[in-house]
PDB file of C-alpha atoms in Angstrom:
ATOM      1  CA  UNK A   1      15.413 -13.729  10.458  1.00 59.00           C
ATOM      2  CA  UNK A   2      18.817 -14.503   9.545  1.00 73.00           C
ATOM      3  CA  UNK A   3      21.148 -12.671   7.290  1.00 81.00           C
ATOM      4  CA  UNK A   4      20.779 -16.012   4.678  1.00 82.00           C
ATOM      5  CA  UNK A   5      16.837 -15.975   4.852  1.00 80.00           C
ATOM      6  CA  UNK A   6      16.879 -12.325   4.092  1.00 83.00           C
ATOM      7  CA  UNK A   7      19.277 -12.955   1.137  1.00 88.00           C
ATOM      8  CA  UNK A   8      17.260 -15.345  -0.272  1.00 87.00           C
ATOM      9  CA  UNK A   9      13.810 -13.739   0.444  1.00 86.00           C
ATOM     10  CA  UNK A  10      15.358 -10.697  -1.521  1.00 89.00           C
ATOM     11  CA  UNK A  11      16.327 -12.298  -4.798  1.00 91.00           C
ATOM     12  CA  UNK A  12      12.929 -14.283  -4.221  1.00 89.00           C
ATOM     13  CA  UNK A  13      11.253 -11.240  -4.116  1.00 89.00           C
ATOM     14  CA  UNK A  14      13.070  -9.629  -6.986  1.00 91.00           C
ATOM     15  CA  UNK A  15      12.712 -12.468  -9.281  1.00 91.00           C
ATOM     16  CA  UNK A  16       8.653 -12.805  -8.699  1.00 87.00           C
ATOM     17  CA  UNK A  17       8.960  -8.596  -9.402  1.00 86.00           C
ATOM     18  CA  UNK A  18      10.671  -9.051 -12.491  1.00 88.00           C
ATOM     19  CA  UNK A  19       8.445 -12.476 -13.837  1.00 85.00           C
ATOM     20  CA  UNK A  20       5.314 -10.216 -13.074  1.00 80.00           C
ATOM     21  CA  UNK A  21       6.551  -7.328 -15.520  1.00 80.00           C
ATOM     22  CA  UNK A  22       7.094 -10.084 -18.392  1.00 80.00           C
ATOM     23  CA  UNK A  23       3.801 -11.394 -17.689  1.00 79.00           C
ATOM     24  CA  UNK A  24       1.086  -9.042 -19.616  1.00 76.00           C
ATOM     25  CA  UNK A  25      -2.208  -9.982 -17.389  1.00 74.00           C
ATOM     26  CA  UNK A  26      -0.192  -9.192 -14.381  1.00 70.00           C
ATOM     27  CA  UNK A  27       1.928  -6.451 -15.988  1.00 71.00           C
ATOM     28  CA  UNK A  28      -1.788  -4.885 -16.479  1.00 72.00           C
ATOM     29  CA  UNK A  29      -3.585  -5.323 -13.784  1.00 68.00           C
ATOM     30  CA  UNK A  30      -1.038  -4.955 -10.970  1.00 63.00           C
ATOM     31  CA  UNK A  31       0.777  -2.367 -12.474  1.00 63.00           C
ATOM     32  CA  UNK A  32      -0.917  -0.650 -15.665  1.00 68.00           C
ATOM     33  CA  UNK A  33      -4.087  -0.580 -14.115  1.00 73.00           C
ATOM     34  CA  UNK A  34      -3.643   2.078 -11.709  1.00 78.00           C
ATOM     35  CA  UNK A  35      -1.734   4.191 -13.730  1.00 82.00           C
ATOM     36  CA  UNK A  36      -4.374   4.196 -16.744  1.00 82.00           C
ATOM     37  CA  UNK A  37      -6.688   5.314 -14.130  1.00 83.00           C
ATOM     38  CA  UNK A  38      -4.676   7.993 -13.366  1.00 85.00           C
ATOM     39  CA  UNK A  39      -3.889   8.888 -16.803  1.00 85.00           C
ATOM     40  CA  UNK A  40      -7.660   8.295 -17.987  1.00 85.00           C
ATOM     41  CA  UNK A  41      -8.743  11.365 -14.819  1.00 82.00           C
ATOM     42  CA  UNK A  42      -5.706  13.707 -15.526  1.00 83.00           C
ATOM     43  CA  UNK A  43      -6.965  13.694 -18.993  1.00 81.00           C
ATOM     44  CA  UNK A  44     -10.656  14.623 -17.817  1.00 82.00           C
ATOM     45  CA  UNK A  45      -9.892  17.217 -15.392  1.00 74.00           C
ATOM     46  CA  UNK A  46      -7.700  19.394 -17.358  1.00 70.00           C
ATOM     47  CA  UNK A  47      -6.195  22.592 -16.139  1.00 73.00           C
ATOM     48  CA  UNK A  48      -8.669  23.150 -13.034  1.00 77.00           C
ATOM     49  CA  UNK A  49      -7.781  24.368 -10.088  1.00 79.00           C
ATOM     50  CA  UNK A  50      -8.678  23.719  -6.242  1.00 77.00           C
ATOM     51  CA  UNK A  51     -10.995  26.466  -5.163  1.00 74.00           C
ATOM     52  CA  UNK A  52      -8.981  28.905  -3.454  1.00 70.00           C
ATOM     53  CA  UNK A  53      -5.476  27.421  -3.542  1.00 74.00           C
ATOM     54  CA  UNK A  54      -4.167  27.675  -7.085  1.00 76.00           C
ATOM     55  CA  UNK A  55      -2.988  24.131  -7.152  1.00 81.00           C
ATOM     56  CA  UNK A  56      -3.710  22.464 -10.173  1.00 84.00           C
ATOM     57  CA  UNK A  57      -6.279  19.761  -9.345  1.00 85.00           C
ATOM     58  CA  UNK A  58      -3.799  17.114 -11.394  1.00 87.00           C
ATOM     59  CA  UNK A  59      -1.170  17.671  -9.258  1.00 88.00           C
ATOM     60  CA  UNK A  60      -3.214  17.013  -6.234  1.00 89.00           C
ATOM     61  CA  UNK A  61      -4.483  13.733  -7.836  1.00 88.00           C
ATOM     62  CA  UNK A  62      -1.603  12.320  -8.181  1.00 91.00           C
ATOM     63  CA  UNK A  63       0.113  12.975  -4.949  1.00 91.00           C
ATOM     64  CA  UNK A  64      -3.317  10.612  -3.962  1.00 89.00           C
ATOM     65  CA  UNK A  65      -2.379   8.315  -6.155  1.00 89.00           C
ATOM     66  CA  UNK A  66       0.897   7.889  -4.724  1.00 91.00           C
ATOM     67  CA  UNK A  67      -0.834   7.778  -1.263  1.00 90.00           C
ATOM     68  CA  UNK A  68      -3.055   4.878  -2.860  1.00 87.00           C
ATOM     69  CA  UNK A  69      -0.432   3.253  -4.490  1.00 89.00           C
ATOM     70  CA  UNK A  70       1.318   2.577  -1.006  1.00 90.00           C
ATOM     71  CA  UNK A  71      -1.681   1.721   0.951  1.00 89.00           C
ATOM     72  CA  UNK A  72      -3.008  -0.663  -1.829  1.00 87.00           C
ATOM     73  CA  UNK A  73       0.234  -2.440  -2.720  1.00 88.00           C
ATOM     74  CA  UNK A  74       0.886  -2.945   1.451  1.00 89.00           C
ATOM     75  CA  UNK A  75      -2.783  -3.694   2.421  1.00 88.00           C
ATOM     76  CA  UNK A  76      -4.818  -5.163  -0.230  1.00 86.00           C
ATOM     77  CA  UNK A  77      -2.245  -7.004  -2.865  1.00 85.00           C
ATOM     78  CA  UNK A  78       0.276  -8.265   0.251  1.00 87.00           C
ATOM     79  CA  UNK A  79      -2.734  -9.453   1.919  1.00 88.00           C
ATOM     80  CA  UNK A  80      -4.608 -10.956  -1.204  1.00 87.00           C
ATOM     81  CA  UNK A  81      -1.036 -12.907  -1.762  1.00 86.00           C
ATOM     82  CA  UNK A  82      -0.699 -14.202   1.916  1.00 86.00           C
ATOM     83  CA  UNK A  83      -4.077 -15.966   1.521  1.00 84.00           C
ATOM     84  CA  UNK A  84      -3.177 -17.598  -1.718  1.00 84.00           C
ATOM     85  CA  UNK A  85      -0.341 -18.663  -1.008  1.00 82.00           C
ATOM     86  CA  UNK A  86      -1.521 -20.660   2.301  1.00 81.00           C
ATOM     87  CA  UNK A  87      -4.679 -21.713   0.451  1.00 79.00           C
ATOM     88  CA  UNK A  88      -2.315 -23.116  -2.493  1.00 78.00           C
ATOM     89  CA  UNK A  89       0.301 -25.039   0.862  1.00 78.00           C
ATOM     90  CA  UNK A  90       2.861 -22.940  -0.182  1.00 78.00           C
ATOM     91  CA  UNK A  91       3.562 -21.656   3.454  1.00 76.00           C
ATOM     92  CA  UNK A  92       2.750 -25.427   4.583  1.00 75.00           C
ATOM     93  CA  UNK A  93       6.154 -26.564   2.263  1.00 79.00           C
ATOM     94  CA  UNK A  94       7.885 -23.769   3.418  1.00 77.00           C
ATOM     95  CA  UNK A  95       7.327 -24.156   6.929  1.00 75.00           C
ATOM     96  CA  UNK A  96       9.284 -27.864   6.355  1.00 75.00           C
ATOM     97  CA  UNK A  97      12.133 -25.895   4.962  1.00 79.00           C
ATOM     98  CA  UNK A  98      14.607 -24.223   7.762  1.00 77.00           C
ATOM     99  CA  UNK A  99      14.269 -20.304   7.195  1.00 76.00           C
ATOM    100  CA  UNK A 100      11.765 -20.803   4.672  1.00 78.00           C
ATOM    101  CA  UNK A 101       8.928 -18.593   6.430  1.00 78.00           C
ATOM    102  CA  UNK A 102      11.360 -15.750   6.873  1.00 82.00           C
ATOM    103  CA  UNK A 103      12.465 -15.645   3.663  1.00 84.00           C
ATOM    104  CA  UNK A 104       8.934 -16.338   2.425  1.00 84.00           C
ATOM    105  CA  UNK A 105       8.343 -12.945   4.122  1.00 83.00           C
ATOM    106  CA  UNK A 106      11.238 -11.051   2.731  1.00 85.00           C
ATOM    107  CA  UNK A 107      10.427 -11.908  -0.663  1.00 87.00           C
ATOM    108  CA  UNK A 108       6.942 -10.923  -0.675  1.00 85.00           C
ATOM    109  CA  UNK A 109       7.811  -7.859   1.378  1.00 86.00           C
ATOM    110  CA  UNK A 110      10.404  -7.068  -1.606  1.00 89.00           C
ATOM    111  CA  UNK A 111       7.876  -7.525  -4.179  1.00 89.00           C
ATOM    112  CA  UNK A 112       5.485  -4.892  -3.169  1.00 87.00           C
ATOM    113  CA  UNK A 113       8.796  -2.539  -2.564  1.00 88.00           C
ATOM    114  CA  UNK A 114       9.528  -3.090  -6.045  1.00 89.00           C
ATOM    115  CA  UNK A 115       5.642  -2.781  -7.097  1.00 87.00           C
ATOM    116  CA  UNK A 116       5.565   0.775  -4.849  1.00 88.00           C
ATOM    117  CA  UNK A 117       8.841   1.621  -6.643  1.00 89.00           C
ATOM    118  CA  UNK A 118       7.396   1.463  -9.899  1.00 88.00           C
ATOM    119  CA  UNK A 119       4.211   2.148  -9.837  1.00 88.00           C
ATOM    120  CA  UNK A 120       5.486   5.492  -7.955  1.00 89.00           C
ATOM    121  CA  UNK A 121       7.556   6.346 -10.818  1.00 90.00           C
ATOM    122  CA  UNK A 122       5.237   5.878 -13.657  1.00 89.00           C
ATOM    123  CA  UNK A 123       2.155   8.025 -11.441  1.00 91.00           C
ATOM    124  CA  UNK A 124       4.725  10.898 -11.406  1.00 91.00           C
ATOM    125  CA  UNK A 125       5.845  10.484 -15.533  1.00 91.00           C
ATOM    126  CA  UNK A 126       2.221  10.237 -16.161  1.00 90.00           C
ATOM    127  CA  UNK A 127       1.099  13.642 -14.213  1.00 90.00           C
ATOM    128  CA  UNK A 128       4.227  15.683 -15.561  1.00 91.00           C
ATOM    129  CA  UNK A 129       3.976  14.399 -19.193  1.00 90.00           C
ATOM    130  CA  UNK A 130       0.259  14.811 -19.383  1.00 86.00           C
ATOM    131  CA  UNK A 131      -1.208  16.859 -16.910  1.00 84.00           C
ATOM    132  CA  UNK A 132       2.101  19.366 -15.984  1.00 87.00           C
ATOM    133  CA  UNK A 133       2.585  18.573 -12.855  1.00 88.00           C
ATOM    134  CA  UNK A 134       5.148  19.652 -11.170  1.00 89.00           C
ATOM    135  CA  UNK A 135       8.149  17.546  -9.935  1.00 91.00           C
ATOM    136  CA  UNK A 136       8.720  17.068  -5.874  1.00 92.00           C
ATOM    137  CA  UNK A 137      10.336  20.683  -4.563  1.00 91.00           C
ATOM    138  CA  UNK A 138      11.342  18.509  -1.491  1.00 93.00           C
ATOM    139  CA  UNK A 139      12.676  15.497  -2.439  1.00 93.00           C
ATOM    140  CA  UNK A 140      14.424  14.087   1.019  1.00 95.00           C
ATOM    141  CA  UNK A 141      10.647  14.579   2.283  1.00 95.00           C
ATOM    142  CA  UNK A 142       9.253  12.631  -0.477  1.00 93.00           C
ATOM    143  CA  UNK A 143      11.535  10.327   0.413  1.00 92.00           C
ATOM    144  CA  UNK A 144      11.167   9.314   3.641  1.00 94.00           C
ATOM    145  CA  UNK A 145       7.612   9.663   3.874  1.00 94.00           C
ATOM    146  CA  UNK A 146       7.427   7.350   0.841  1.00 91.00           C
ATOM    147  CA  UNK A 147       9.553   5.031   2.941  1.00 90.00           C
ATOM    148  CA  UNK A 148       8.137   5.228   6.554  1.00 92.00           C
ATOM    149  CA  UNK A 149       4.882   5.006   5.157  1.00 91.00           C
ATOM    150  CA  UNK A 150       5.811   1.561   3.256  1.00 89.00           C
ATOM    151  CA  UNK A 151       7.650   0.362   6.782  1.00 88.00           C
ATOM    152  CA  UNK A 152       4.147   1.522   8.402  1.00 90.00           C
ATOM    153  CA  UNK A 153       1.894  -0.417   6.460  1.00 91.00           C
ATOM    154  CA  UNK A 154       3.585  -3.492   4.789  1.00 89.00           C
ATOM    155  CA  UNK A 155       4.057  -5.337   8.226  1.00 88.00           C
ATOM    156  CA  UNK A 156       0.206  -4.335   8.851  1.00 90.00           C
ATOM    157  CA  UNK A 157      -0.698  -6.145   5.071  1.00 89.00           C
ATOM    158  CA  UNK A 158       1.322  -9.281   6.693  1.00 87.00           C
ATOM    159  CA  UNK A 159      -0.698  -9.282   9.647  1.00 88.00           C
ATOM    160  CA  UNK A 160      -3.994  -8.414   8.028  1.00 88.00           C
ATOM    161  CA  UNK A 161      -3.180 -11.475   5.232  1.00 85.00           C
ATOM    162  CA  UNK A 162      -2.503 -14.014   8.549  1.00 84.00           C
ATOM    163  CA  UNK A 163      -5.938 -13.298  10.027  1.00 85.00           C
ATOM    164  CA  UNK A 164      -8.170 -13.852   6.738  1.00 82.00           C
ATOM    165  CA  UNK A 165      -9.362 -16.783   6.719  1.00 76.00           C
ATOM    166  CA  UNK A 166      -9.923 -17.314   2.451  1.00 75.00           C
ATOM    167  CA  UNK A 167      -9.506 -15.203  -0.439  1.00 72.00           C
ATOM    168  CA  UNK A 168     -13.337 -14.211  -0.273  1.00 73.00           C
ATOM    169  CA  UNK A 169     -13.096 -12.840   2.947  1.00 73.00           C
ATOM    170  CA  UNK A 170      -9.709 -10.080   1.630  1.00 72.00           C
ATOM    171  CA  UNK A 171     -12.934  -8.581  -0.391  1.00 73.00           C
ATOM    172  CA  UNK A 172     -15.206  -7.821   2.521  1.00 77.00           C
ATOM    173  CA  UNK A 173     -11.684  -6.644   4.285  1.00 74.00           C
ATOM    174  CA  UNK A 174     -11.218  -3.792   1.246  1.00 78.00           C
ATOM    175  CA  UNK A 175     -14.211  -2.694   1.639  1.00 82.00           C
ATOM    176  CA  UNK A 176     -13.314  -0.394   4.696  1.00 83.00           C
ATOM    177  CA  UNK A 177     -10.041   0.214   3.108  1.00 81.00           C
ATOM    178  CA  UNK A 178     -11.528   1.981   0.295  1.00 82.00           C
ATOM    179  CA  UNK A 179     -13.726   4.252   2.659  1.00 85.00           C
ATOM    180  CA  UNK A 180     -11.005   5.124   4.611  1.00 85.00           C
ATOM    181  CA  UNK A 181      -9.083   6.082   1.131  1.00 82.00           C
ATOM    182  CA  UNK A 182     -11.829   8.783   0.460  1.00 82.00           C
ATOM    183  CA  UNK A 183     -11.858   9.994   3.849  1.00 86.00           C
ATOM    184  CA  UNK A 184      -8.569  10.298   4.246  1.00 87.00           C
ATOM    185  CA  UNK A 185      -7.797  14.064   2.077  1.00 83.00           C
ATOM    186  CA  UNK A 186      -5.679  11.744  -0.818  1.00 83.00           C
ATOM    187  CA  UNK A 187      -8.101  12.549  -3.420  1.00 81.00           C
ATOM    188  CA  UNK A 188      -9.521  15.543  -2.230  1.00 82.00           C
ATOM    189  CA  UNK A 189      -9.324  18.125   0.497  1.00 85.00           C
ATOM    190  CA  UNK A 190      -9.802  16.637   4.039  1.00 86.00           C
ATOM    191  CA  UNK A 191     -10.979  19.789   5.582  1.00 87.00           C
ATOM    192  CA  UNK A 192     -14.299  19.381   2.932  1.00 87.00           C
ATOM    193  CA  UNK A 193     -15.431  16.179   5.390  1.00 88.00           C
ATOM    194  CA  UNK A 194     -17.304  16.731   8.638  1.00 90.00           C
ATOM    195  CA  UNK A 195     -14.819  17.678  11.446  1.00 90.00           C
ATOM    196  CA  UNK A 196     -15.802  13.768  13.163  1.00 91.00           C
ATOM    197  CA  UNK A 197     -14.369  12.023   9.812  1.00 90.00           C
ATOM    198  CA  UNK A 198     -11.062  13.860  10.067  1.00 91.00           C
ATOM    199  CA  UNK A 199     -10.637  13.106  13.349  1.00 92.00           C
ATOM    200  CA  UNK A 200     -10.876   8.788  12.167  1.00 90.00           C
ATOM    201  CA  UNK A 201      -8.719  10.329   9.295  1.00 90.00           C
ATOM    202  CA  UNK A 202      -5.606  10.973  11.287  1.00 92.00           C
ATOM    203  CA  UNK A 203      -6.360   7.759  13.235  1.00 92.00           C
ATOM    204  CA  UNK A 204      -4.673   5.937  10.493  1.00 91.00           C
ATOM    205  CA  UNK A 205      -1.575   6.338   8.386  1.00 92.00           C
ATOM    206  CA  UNK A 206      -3.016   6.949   5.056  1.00 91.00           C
ATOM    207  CA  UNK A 207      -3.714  10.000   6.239  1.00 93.00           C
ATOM    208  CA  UNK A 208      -0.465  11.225   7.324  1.00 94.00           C
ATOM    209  CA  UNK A 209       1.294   9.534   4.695  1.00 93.00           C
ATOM    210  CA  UNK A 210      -0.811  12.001   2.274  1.00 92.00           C
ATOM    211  CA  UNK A 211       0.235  15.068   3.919  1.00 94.00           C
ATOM    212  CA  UNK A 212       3.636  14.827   4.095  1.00 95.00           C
ATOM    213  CA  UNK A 213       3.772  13.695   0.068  1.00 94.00           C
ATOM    214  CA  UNK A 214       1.974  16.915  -0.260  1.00 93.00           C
ATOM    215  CA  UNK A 215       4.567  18.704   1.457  1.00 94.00           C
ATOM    216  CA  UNK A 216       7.002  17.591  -0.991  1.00 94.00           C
ATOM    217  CA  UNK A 217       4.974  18.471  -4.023  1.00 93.00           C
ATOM    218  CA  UNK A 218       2.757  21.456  -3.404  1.00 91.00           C
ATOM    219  CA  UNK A 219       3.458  24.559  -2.472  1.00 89.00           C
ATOM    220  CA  UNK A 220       2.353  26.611   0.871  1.00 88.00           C
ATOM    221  CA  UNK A 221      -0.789  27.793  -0.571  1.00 85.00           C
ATOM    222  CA  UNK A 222      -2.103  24.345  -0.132  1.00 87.00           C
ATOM    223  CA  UNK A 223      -2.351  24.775   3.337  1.00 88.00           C
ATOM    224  CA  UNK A 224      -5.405  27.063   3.039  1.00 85.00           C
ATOM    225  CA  UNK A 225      -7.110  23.508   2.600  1.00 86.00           C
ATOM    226  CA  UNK A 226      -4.985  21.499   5.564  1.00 89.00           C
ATOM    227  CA  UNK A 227      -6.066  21.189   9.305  1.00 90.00           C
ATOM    228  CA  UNK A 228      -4.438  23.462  10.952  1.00 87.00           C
ATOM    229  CA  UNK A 229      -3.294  25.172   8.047  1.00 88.00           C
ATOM    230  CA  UNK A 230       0.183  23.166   8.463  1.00 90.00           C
ATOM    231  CA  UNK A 231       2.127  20.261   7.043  1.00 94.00           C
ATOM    232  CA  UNK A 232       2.719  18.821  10.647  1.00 94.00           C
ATOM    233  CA  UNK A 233       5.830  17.187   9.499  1.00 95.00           C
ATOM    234  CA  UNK A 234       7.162  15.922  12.763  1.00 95.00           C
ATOM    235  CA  UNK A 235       3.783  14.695  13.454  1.00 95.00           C
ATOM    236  CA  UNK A 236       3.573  12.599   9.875  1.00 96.00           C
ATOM    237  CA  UNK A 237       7.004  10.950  10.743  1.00 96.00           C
ATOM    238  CA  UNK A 238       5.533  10.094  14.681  1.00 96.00           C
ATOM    239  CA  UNK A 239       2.506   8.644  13.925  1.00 96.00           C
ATOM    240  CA  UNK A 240       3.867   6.710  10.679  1.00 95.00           C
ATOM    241  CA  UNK A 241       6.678   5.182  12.977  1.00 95.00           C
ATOM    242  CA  UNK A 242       4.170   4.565  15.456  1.00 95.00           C
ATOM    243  CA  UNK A 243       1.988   2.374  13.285  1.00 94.00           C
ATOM    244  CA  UNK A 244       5.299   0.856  11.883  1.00 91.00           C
ATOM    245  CA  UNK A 245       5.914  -0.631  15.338  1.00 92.00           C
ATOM    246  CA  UNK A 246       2.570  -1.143  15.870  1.00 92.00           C
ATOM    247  CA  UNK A 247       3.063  -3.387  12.886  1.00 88.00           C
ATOM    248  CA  UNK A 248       6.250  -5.091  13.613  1.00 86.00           C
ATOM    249  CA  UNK A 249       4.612  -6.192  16.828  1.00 88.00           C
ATOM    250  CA  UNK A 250       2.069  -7.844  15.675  1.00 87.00           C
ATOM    251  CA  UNK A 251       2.786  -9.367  12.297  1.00 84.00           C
ATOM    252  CA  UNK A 252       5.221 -11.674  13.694  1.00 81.00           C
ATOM    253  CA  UNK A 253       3.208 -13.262  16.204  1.00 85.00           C
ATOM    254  CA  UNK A 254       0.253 -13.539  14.201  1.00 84.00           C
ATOM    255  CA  UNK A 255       2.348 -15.043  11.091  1.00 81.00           C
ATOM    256  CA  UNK A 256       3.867 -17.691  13.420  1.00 78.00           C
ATOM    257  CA  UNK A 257       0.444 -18.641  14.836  1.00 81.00           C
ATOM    258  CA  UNK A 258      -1.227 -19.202  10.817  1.00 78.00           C
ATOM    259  CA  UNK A 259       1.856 -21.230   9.957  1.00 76.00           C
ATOM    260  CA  UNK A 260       1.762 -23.331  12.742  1.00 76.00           C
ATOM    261  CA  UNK A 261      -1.579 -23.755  12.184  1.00 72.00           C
ATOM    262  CA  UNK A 262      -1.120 -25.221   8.439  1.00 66.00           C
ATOM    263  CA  UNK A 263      -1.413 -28.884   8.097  1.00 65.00           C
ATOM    264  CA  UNK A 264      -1.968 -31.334   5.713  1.00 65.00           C
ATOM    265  CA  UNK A 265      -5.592 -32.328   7.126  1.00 66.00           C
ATOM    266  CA  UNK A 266      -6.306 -28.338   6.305  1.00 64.00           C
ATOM    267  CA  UNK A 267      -5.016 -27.447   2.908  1.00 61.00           C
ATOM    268  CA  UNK A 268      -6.835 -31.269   1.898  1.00 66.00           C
ATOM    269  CA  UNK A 269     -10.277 -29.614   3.824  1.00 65.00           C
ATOM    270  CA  UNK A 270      -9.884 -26.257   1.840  1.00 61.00           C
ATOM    271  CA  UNK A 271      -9.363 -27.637  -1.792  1.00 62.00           C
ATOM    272  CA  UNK A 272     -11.828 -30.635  -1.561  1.00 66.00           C
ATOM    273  CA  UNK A 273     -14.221 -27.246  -0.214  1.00 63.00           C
ATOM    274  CA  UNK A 274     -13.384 -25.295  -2.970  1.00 60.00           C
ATOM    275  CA  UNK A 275     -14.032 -27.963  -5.597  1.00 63.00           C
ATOM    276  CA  UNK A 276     -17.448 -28.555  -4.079  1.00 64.00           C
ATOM    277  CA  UNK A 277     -18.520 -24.805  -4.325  1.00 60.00           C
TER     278      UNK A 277
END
């Protein structure tokens, strides 16, 4: 990717970001949704606490929420937009255009930055304003982890939305997803799951990416209800970087291969399909 493609795929990106928060389905849906959610369960719960911690079970919420946000955005949205997008032969024009897959990529890739960004933002409003939450005591850790984890999974959402082969099969694929969220100690404590589903927990970044944004917001008496009774930084930023080149290893390959792939034979073969079901 050249410095042009990247220019373009930016303002691309930030230009679908800002047409989806004029447009109120989207605006709802994409954005709103998750955050009513949130609001609707912060409202519910209250003031209770996690047995044995003193850590308001709000607070703990929405550092999951934050988790989710990241892991949706990268690996259920990205991938639901890939498919469309070659279903519809827009990545069958682009590929005509010179730098028009790479800056295909950069757009979408800024879009769910921008989506993380804000949907981020309001979680946090929404758990100070109406559950007291507390604001990040760390915020360079909040930081980065919000950013490896994004580089960690947003090239994995690319490669994920290359393999799919229709926008019926990204359902089946969230399916796991969404297990792993509730296995994964985001929405509550790991260490409640047998010890075998916390070892497939810290197979995957979700996992990590949850600890470390609960390093930044809760305090040490948390870690009554962590393995190891730790925050493991330096083992959240390995194993997100890990799956961050993991992911920059495969997506390209795997991109190049769907877009050479595209044709005008297939897009004809997939809408004269889709009329007929």
């Amino acid at each position: 990717m050249n410095a042009k493609a990247l220019r373009i795929g930016i303002k691309r990106g930030w230009t679908e970001h800002t047409h989806l928060l004029k447009t109120r389905k989207e605006l709802v849906g994409t954005l709103i949704g998750t955050v009513g959610v949130f609001a609707a369960l912060t409202l519910w719960m209250g003031d209770s606490t996690i047995e044995g911690t003193g850590v308001s079970r709000i607070t703990f919420m929405m550092v999951g929420f934050l988790a989710y946000t990241v892991f949706g955005t990268a690996l259920m949205t990205l991938p639901m937009a890939l498919v469309t997008d070659r279903e519809e032969g827009t990545l069958l024009r682009l590929r005509a255009i010179p730098g028009g897959i790479p800056a295909y990529l950069a757009g979408r890739a800024t879009t769910a930055l921008c989506q993380i960004a804000v949907q981020s933002a309001l979680i946090v409003a929404t758990g100070v304003l109406l559950g007291g939450a507390p604001l990040p005591h760390d915020w360079p850790t909040l930081a980065w982890v919000l950013l490896l984890g994004t580089v960690a999974t947003v090239p994995l959402g690319a490669a994920i939305g290359s393999v799919l082969p229709s926008r019926n099969a990204v359902g089946i694929a969230t399916l796991p997803m969404i297990a792993l969220m509730f296995t994964s100690g985001v929405f509550f404590p790991v260490t409640i799951m047998p010890e075998a589903v916390q070892w497939v927990a810290q197979a995957f970044p979700l996992y990590w990416q949850g600890l470390g944004l609960r390093a930044a917001f809760l305090p040490d008496a948390m870690l009554a209800a962590e393995i190891a009774g730790s925050w493991r930084l330096p083992y959240v930023a390995a194993v997100l970087a890990a799956w961050a080149v993991a992911g920059m290893l495969l997506a390209p390959p795997l991109i190049r291969r769907v877009t050479r792939r595209e044709s005008g034979s297939r897009l004809a073969a997939r809408q004269l399909a889709a009329q007929r079901s």
